[in-house]
XYZ file of C-alpha atoms in Angstrom:
315
model
C -64.404 -52.614 -8.907
C -62.838 -55.616 -10.621
C -61.158 -58.311 -8.513
C -59.587 -61.645 -9.389
C -59.301 -64.844 -7.380
C -57.639 -68.158 -8.288
C -58.640 -71.544 -6.896
C -55.917 -73.714 -5.347
C -55.629 -76.966 -3.472
C -56.296 -77.073 0.276
C -52.760 -77.972 1.311
C -51.167 -75.280 -0.846
C -49.017 -77.925 -2.595
C -49.041 -78.771 -6.246
C -51.454 -81.575 -7.039
C -50.309 -84.067 -9.655
C -53.940 -84.688 -10.523
C -54.031 -81.180 -11.951
C -51.235 -81.724 -14.423
C -53.682 -81.981 -17.285
C -56.332 -79.725 -15.704
C -58.544 -77.464 -17.756
C -58.888 -73.831 -16.648
C -62.218 -72.051 -17.137
C -62.656 -68.294 -16.663
C -66.036 -67.103 -15.380
C -67.346 -63.639 -14.573
C -70.038 -62.702 -12.048
C -71.487 -59.420 -10.843
C -72.752 -58.843 -7.327
C -73.866 -55.467 -5.893
C -72.409 -53.570 -8.815
C -68.971 -55.266 -8.576
C -67.522 -57.425 -11.331
C -65.702 -60.505 -9.981
C -63.384 -62.664 -12.061
C -63.208 -66.306 -10.936
C -60.883 -68.991 -12.301
C -62.116 -72.542 -11.867
C -59.851 -75.558 -12.409
C -61.455 -78.671 -13.821
C -59.826 -82.087 -13.221
C -61.097 -83.239 -16.589
C -61.719 -81.432 -19.825
C -65.347 -80.219 -19.918
C -67.646 -80.752 -22.848
C -68.328 -78.039 -25.406
C -71.875 -77.621 -24.115
C -70.600 -76.990 -20.572
C -68.140 -74.418 -21.864
C -70.888 -72.603 -23.805
C -73.153 -72.584 -20.750
C -70.360 -71.096 -18.648
C -69.516 -68.443 -21.243
C -73.186 -67.495 -21.758
C -73.809 -67.154 -18.027
C -70.617 -65.162 -17.625
C -71.660 -62.811 -20.439
C -75.014 -62.183 -18.763
C -73.376 -61.468 -15.400
C -70.798 -59.241 -17.067
C -73.558 -57.258 -18.797
C -75.394 -56.744 -15.493
C -72.188 -55.802 -13.697
C -71.232 -53.208 -16.304
C -74.785 -51.832 -16.165
C -74.612 -51.421 -12.380
C -71.018 -50.160 -12.283
C -70.910 -47.683 -15.153
C -74.246 -47.034 -16.837
C -76.277 -46.123 -13.748
C -73.678 -43.683 -12.323
C -73.348 -42.027 -15.742
C -77.123 -41.581 -15.954
C -77.306 -40.056 -12.482
C -74.372 -37.785 -13.305
C -76.098 -36.650 -16.507
C -79.360 -35.978 -14.676
C -77.545 -33.748 -12.172
C -76.116 -31.681 -15.037
C -79.518 -31.410 -16.753
C -80.955 -29.266 -13.946
C -78.961 -26.120 -14.810
C -80.007 -26.576 -18.443
C -83.657 -26.729 -17.406
C -83.255 -23.542 -15.389
C -81.581 -21.886 -18.376
C -84.483 -22.897 -20.635
C -86.998 -21.520 -18.129
C -85.092 -18.236 -17.993
C -85.096 -18.024 -21.793
C -88.832 -18.732 -21.978
C -89.481 -16.060 -19.337
C -87.394 -13.562 -21.300
C -89.314 -14.425 -24.479
C -92.600 -13.926 -22.634
C -91.537 -10.496 -21.407
C -90.477 -9.546 -24.928
C -93.807 -10.667 -26.386
C -95.673 -8.605 -23.779
C -93.780 -5.436 -24.641
C -96.920 -3.770 -26.049
C -98.715 -0.481 -25.538
C -102.147 -1.238 -27.006
C -103.690 -0.818 -23.552
C -102.087 2.606 -23.038
C -102.821 4.422 -26.287
C -106.043 6.305 -26.979
C -108.986 4.827 -28.879
C -108.258 7.076 -31.859
C -104.635 5.917 -32.033
C -105.780 2.312 -31.674
C -108.168 2.654 -34.635
C -105.469 4.365 -36.705
C -102.954 1.561 -36.110
C -105.365 -1.208 -37.076
C -107.178 0.708 -39.813
C -110.609 0.163 -38.270
C -113.605 2.135 -36.961
C -115.292 1.671 -33.592
C -118.820 1.861 -35.011
C -118.415 0.322 -38.470
C -115.497 -2.031 -37.920
C -113.430 -3.387 -40.801
C -114.553 -3.833 -44.366
C -114.905 -7.365 -45.697
C -112.089 -6.790 -48.195
C -109.754 -5.444 -45.513
C -110.571 -8.352 -43.172
C -109.887 -10.887 -45.930
C -106.558 -9.238 -46.685
C -105.496 -9.345 -43.023
C -106.600 -12.978 -42.707
C -104.432 -13.983 -45.660
C -101.502 -12.067 -44.195
C -101.677 -13.170 -40.545
C -103.439 -16.531 -40.787
C -106.166 -17.999 -38.595
C -106.853 -16.812 -35.059
C -105.627 -19.991 -33.345
C -102.885 -20.942 -30.929
C -99.697 -22.282 -32.472
C -99.871 -26.058 -32.059
C -96.856 -27.839 -30.552
C -94.503 -29.760 -32.802
C -95.828 -33.245 -33.482
C -93.434 -36.197 -33.446
C -93.409 -38.337 -36.607
C -95.335 -41.584 -36.370
C -92.228 -43.713 -36.885
C -90.566 -42.001 -33.906
C -93.585 -42.777 -31.711
C -93.571 -46.394 -32.903
C -89.850 -46.861 -32.203
C -90.246 -45.258 -28.773
C -92.949 -47.769 -27.840
C -90.957 -50.656 -29.314
C -87.506 -49.886 -27.875
C -88.095 -47.476 -24.994
C -88.161 -48.113 -21.264
C -88.381 -51.702 -20.050
C -88.502 -53.011 -23.638
C -84.781 -52.314 -23.957
C -84.014 -54.842 -21.209
C -86.229 -57.430 -22.887
C -84.390 -56.904 -26.170
C -81.092 -57.411 -24.320
C -82.423 -60.672 -22.872
C -83.551 -61.745 -26.340
C -80.111 -61.069 -27.804
C -78.282 -62.949 -25.053
C -80.635 -65.938 -25.285
C -80.220 -66.222 -29.056
C -76.459 -65.753 -28.781
C -76.279 -68.559 -26.222
C -78.238 -70.867 -28.544
C -75.985 -70.042 -31.503
C -72.882 -70.837 -29.473
C -74.361 -74.147 -28.329
C -75.400 -75.026 -31.881
C -71.847 -74.413 -33.094
C -70.357 -76.866 -30.600
C -73.022 -79.555 -30.328
C -74.958 -81.711 -32.771
C -78.128 -81.557 -30.638
C -78.092 -78.236 -28.803
C -80.572 -77.422 -26.082
C -83.370 -75.362 -27.680
C -84.575 -73.711 -24.456
C -82.560 -70.557 -25.119
C -83.921 -70.377 -28.678
C -87.518 -70.616 -27.494
C -86.859 -68.102 -24.721
C -85.393 -65.579 -27.165
C -88.269 -65.966 -29.624
C -90.877 -65.614 -26.872
C -89.213 -62.485 -25.488
C -89.021 -60.943 -28.971
C -92.695 -61.725 -29.637
C -93.745 -60.232 -26.293
C -91.798 -57.013 -26.914
C -93.156 -56.582 -30.457
C -96.778 -57.302 -29.524
C -96.788 -55.043 -26.453
C -95.002 -52.267 -28.372
C -97.507 -52.355 -31.229
C -100.447 -52.466 -28.819
C -99.093 -49.467 -26.884
C -98.513 -47.518 -30.117
C -102.023 -48.095 -31.471
C -103.565 -47.173 -28.099
C -101.576 -43.923 -28.025
C -102.546 -43.119 -31.611
C -106.227 -43.777 -30.901
C -106.162 -41.499 -27.844
C -104.524 -38.659 -29.801
C -107.160 -38.899 -32.544
C -109.945 -38.731 -29.959
C -108.409 -35.598 -28.434
C -108.126 -33.986 -31.866
C -111.780 -34.745 -32.613
C -112.814 -32.947 -29.400
C -111.292 -29.710 -30.697
C -113.551 -29.587 -33.745
C -116.638 -31.051 -32.056
C -117.885 -27.742 -30.559
C -116.677 -24.835 -32.745
C -116.603 -21.389 -31.155
C -118.365 -18.435 -32.757
C -118.088 -14.675 -32.222
C -120.233 -11.633 -33.019
C -118.262 -9.144 -35.139
C -119.078 -5.695 -36.528
C -118.026 -5.318 -40.174
C -119.140 -2.500 -42.443
C -121.587 -1.400 -39.751
C -123.390 -4.774 -39.527
C -123.228 -7.451 -36.838
C -122.343 -10.857 -38.236
C -121.484 -14.201 -36.653
C -118.176 -15.812 -37.600
C -116.062 -18.674 -36.381
C -113.622 -17.406 -33.772
C -110.665 -18.600 -35.831
C -111.680 -16.203 -38.642
C -111.237 -13.082 -36.505
C -108.478 -10.684 -37.530
C -106.647 -7.815 -35.893
C -108.817 -4.696 -35.998
C -112.169 -6.480 -35.676
C -114.749 -4.930 -33.344
C -116.112 -7.839 -31.292
C -119.227 -7.960 -29.106
C -118.989 -10.243 -26.074
C -121.975 -11.087 -23.872
C -122.316 -12.797 -20.522
C -121.494 -16.490 -20.830
C -119.378 -16.041 -23.962
C -115.803 -17.154 -24.232
C -113.396 -14.373 -25.151
C -112.452 -15.299 -28.749
C -109.121 -13.424 -28.814
C -106.942 -11.015 -26.868
C -109.052 -7.841 -26.973
C -108.822 -4.206 -25.897
C -111.992 -3.144 -24.094
C -113.297 0.155 -25.469
C -116.797 0.118 -23.975
C -118.405 -1.947 -21.205
C -120.604 -1.790 -18.115
C -120.073 -3.924 -15.013
C -117.942 -6.415 -16.921
C -116.227 -9.310 -15.136
C -114.179 -12.125 -16.638
C -113.155 -15.497 -15.253
C -109.363 -15.778 -15.506
C -109.075 -19.022 -13.532
C -108.003 -21.032 -16.579
C -105.255 -18.513 -17.333
C -104.000 -17.093 -14.029
C -105.603 -19.369 -11.431
C -107.604 -16.545 -9.820
C -110.717 -18.047 -8.272
C -112.813 -14.862 -8.240
C -114.041 -13.106 -11.433
C -111.978 -10.018 -12.244
C -113.599 -6.698 -13.123
C -112.792 -4.997 -16.418
C -113.160 -1.393 -17.584
C -112.173 0.762 -20.603
C -109.539 2.648 -18.566
C -105.881 1.623 -18.392
C -105.031 0.870 -14.755
C -101.514 -0.575 -15.008
C -98.530 -0.359 -17.343
C -98.185 -4.148 -17.206
C -100.566 -5.592 -19.827
C -101.180 -8.631 -17.607
C -102.405 -6.445 -14.741
C -104.386 -3.736 -16.517
C -108.190 -3.907 -16.535
C -108.814 -2.794 -20.115
C -107.554 -6.044 -21.671
C -109.301 -9.423 -21.816
C -107.459 -12.514 -22.918
C -108.209 -15.432 -25.182
C -109.961 -18.472 -23.622
C -111.241 -16.552 -20.568
C -115.000 -16.380 -19.953
C -117.255 -13.344 -19.672
C -119.472 -13.816 -16.608
C -121.319 -10.483 -16.358
C -122.839 -7.832 -18.627
C -121.897 -7.030 -22.207
C -118.805 -5.479 -23.759
């Protein structure tokens, strides 16, 4: 809401003292409203006084526009973002259902071996395993997209509260420039204030960026600190490989205490239980068996999933 108000004399009559008056326009913002005030000076003000008035008015105008227009627009945009989030969740759920449209848990062992070109007792040959590894890649989860370093740096330098500090820096320097243009000895307080604000924003932004980068490197080092291994049958012999080198069709042996190195179909086991708490949140270990018990691959007992733990017996 923008309102205007003009100052006048108390008696409502024209004052001859104001014949050569100087009119100054000032803007203020209170509670999200922008108010225009016209002040009448009996004598012509100095250039420094005019610059002070204009600088203060610009600051108040900026705050008023921020409260009147920017904040409502942001709240309006956030209300429209909720349906988009629901739409994204629905798409991700549909993608998950499509990815789980498999029948590996329903087919017979013979059909399973035929599809993957393997043997239950001898496993894959080394040549066949190498060929599949080159075709499908490593047995690892697809990492999320990483933001470029310059994007992270700019986010720390210009994001959040730093944007307000940059606005204060700009207004302070602009006020000093206007004073310097109208006065031989301008007040340097605004110059020092702008430089200090700029230095604070740059130093805190760089410090935040380097701290974030250091934390991400530490997390990456944890991944390779304790490599996971798996016992695999290839060409009739049991060998130990890194879990990331497993391929589709490998016959894997999992013992109590081992971490399941991949999504596997259970073909032989005795009293097997797996801990699915990290995947499904189930607090109790879930039993597993070679028989298919449900058409849903997430509910059947003849599948064990990557990153779950074997807590009993051997499979």
